[in-house]
Tab-separated table of C-alpha atoms in Angstrom:
chain	number	residue	atom	x	y	z
F	656	MET	CA	126.052	34.050	14.872
F	657	ARG	CA	124.608	32.899	11.413
F	658	MET	CA	123.300	29.400	11.352
F	659	SER	CA	123.433	27.195	8.262
F	660	ALA	CA	120.319	26.477	6.213
F	661	SER	CA	121.307	22.775	6.572
F	662	SER	CA	119.617	22.556	10.094
F	663	LEU	CA	116.239	23.433	8.570
F	664	PRO	CA	113.447	20.823	8.265
F	665	ILE	CA	112.225	19.391	5.043
F	666	PRO	CA	108.635	18.329	4.706
F	667	GLU	CA	107.694	14.795	3.728
F	668	VAL	CA	105.037	14.546	0.941
F	669	SER	CA	104.456	10.856	-0.220
F	670	LYS	CA	102.982	11.539	-3.615
F	671	ILE	CA	105.948	13.776	-4.648
F	672	SER	CA	108.829	12.435	-2.609
F	673	ARG	CA	110.699	11.486	-5.586
F	674	PHE	CA	111.440	15.330	-5.938
F	675	TRP	CA	113.867	14.943	-2.937
F	676	GLU	CA	115.441	11.880	-4.670
F	677	PHE	CA	116.150	13.859	-7.917
F	678	SER	CA	117.439	16.608	-5.757
F	679	LYS	CA	120.160	14.197	-4.441
F	680	GLU	CA	121.242	13.787	-8.036
F	681	ARG	CA	121.218	17.641	-8.383
F	682	ALA	CA	118.369	17.504	-10.968
F	683	LEU	CA	115.708	20.033	-10.960
F	684	VAL	CA	112.392	18.321	-11.889
F	685	GLY	CA	108.715	19.132	-12.035
F	686	THR	CA	105.643	17.246	-13.197
F	687	ARG	CA	103.679	17.528	-16.313
F	688	CYS	CA	100.068	16.799	-16.611
F	689	LEU	CA	99.541	14.122	-19.230
F	690	ARG	CA	95.824	15.129	-19.839
F	691	CYS	CA	96.315	18.908	-20.361
F	692	GLY	CA	100.030	19.509	-20.611
F	693	ARG	CA	100.411	21.953	-17.718
F	694	LEU	CA	104.015	21.971	-16.144
F	695	TYR	CA	104.452	22.409	-12.476
F	696	CYS	CA	107.630	23.181	-10.201
F	697	PRO	CA	107.406	22.411	-7.412
F	698	PRO	CA	105.889	19.163	-8.576
F	699	ARG	CA	102.234	18.374	-7.961
F	700	ALA	CA	100.606	15.025	-7.733
F	701	VAL	CA	97.283	16.397	-9.080
F	702	CYS	CA	96.928	19.061	-11.909
F	703	SER	CA	95.290	22.132	-10.667
F	704	GLY	CA	93.968	22.944	-14.185
F	705	CYS	CA	92.130	19.696	-15.023
F	706	LEU	CA	92.384	17.729	-11.720
F	707	SER	CA	94.028	14.788	-13.436
F	708	GLU	CA	96.296	12.560	-11.237
F	709	GLU	CA	98.143	11.513	-14.452
F	710	VAL	CA	101.297	13.239	-14.273
F	711	GLU	CA	104.862	12.603	-15.320
F	712	TRP	CA	108.180	13.590	-14.155
F	713	VAL	CA	110.228	16.021	-16.320
F	714	GLU	CA	113.629	17.428	-15.970
F	715	LEU	CA	113.923	21.235	-16.231
F	716	GLU	CA	116.785	23.603	-17.027
F	717	GLY	CA	117.877	25.219	-13.834
F	718	ARG	CA	118.762	28.605	-15.276
F	719	GLY	CA	116.568	31.706	-15.438
F	720	GLU	CA	116.366	35.248	-14.191
F	721	VAL	CA	115.104	37.069	-11.151
F	722	VAL	CA	111.809	38.710	-11.637
F	723	ALA	CA	111.006	39.835	-8.128
F	724	PHE	CA	112.666	39.416	-4.744
F	725	THR	CA	112.455	40.213	-1.148
F	726	ILE	CA	115.129	40.592	1.704
F	727	ILE	CA	114.155	38.970	4.715
F	728	TRP	CA	115.210	40.936	7.847
F	729	VAL	CA	112.878	39.553	10.360
F	730	PRO	CA	112.864	35.789	9.642
F	731	PRO	CA	110.214	33.207	10.786
F	732	ALA	CA	111.105	30.852	13.637
F	733	GLY	CA	114.040	28.551	12.808
F	734	PHE	CA	115.378	30.862	10.267
F	735	GLU	CA	116.736	33.468	12.634
F	736	GLY	CA	120.466	32.750	11.978
F	737	LEU	CA	120.213	33.433	8.358
F	738	ALA	CA	118.846	36.787	8.244
F	739	PRO	CA	119.221	39.049	6.308
F	740	TYR	CA	118.709	36.731	3.322
F	741	THR	CA	117.043	37.018	-0.050
F	742	VAL	CA	114.263	35.109	-1.472
F	743	ALA	CA	113.749	35.472	-5.167
F	744	MET	CA	111.012	34.637	-7.698
F	745	VAL	CA	112.936	33.321	-10.805
F	746	ARG	CA	111.545	32.735	-14.238
F	747	LEU	CA	113.097	29.512	-15.605
F	748	LYS	CA	113.780	29.143	-19.259
F	749	SER	CA	110.743	26.824	-19.372
F	750	GLY	CA	108.531	29.931	-18.519
F	751	LEU	CA	107.694	28.471	-14.948
F	752	GLN	CA	108.277	30.760	-12.068
F	753	LEU	CA	110.048	29.265	-9.023
F	754	MET	CA	110.670	30.845	-5.584
F	755	GLY	CA	113.865	29.971	-3.590
F	756	MET	CA	116.596	31.382	-1.654
F	757	LEU	CA	119.107	33.351	-3.414
F	758	ILE	CA	122.809	32.799	-2.380
F	759	GLY	CA	126.207	33.929	-3.249
F	760	VAL	CA	125.275	37.662	-3.549
F	761	PRO	CA	124.902	40.334	-0.921
F	762	PRO	CA	121.169	41.433	-0.578
F	763	GLU	CA	122.055	45.014	-1.609
F	764	LYS	CA	123.540	43.603	-4.940
F	765	VAL	CA	120.437	41.692	-6.059
F	766	GLU	CA	118.653	43.166	-9.049
F	767	VAL	CA	115.581	42.102	-11.136
F	768	GLY	CA	116.950	40.770	-14.402
F	769	MET	CA	119.959	39.019	-12.629
F	770	ARG	CA	120.734	35.824	-14.350
F	771	VAL	CA	120.769	32.920	-11.937
F	772	GLU	CA	121.083	29.079	-11.863
F	773	VAL	CA	120.052	26.234	-9.468
F	774	VAL	CA	122.552	24.735	-7.142
F	775	TYR	CA	121.987	22.281	-4.346
F	776	GLU	CA	122.724	22.414	-0.667
F	777	ARG	CA	122.882	19.484	1.533
F	778	LEU	CA	120.598	19.600	4.581
F	779	LEU	CA	120.457	17.214	7.540
F	780	GLY	CA	120.776	13.693	6.715
F	781	SER	CA	120.633	12.961	2.997
F	782	LYS	CA	118.313	15.518	1.950
F	783	PHE	CA	119.200	18.367	-0.624
F	784	VAL	CA	117.382	21.541	-1.332
F	785	TYR	CA	117.651	23.879	-4.395
F	786	ARG	CA	118.980	27.449	-4.075
F	787	PHE	CA	119.663	30.040	-6.698
F	788	ARG	CA	122.954	31.744	-7.193
F	789	PRO	CA	124.121	34.389	-9.716
F	790	ILE	CA	125.613	33.078	-13.009
F	791	ALA	CA	129.171	34.559	-13.638
F	792	CYS	CA	129.112	36.675	-16.842
């Protein structure tokens, strides 16, 4: 029996917890360092380039293409009911690469170069998490 991803836990991280608030609004956001301009998604509270804590929230376009993927056949604890599932590395239009679960396509149909978009899935309570799904041509 397949379980739903909605029963999976979401970590609480105080300095970037607004990420989850933006997710409720179905907005993909990252942080940009105000000192050196580096862009991060998932967001970071401290820039790994210059170690500045001066960051701002920026909205990102949630479209891109699959640059790599793997099919999970033997999942970690808590994800057993989802297997097999696909995790993809997606290059967003901003140039950032973001990893996430790919839904809406059988694992055997996934291809590098596939155009995808971010969608949101509600988890337990009021949390939302992003996923990728193919863009209809």
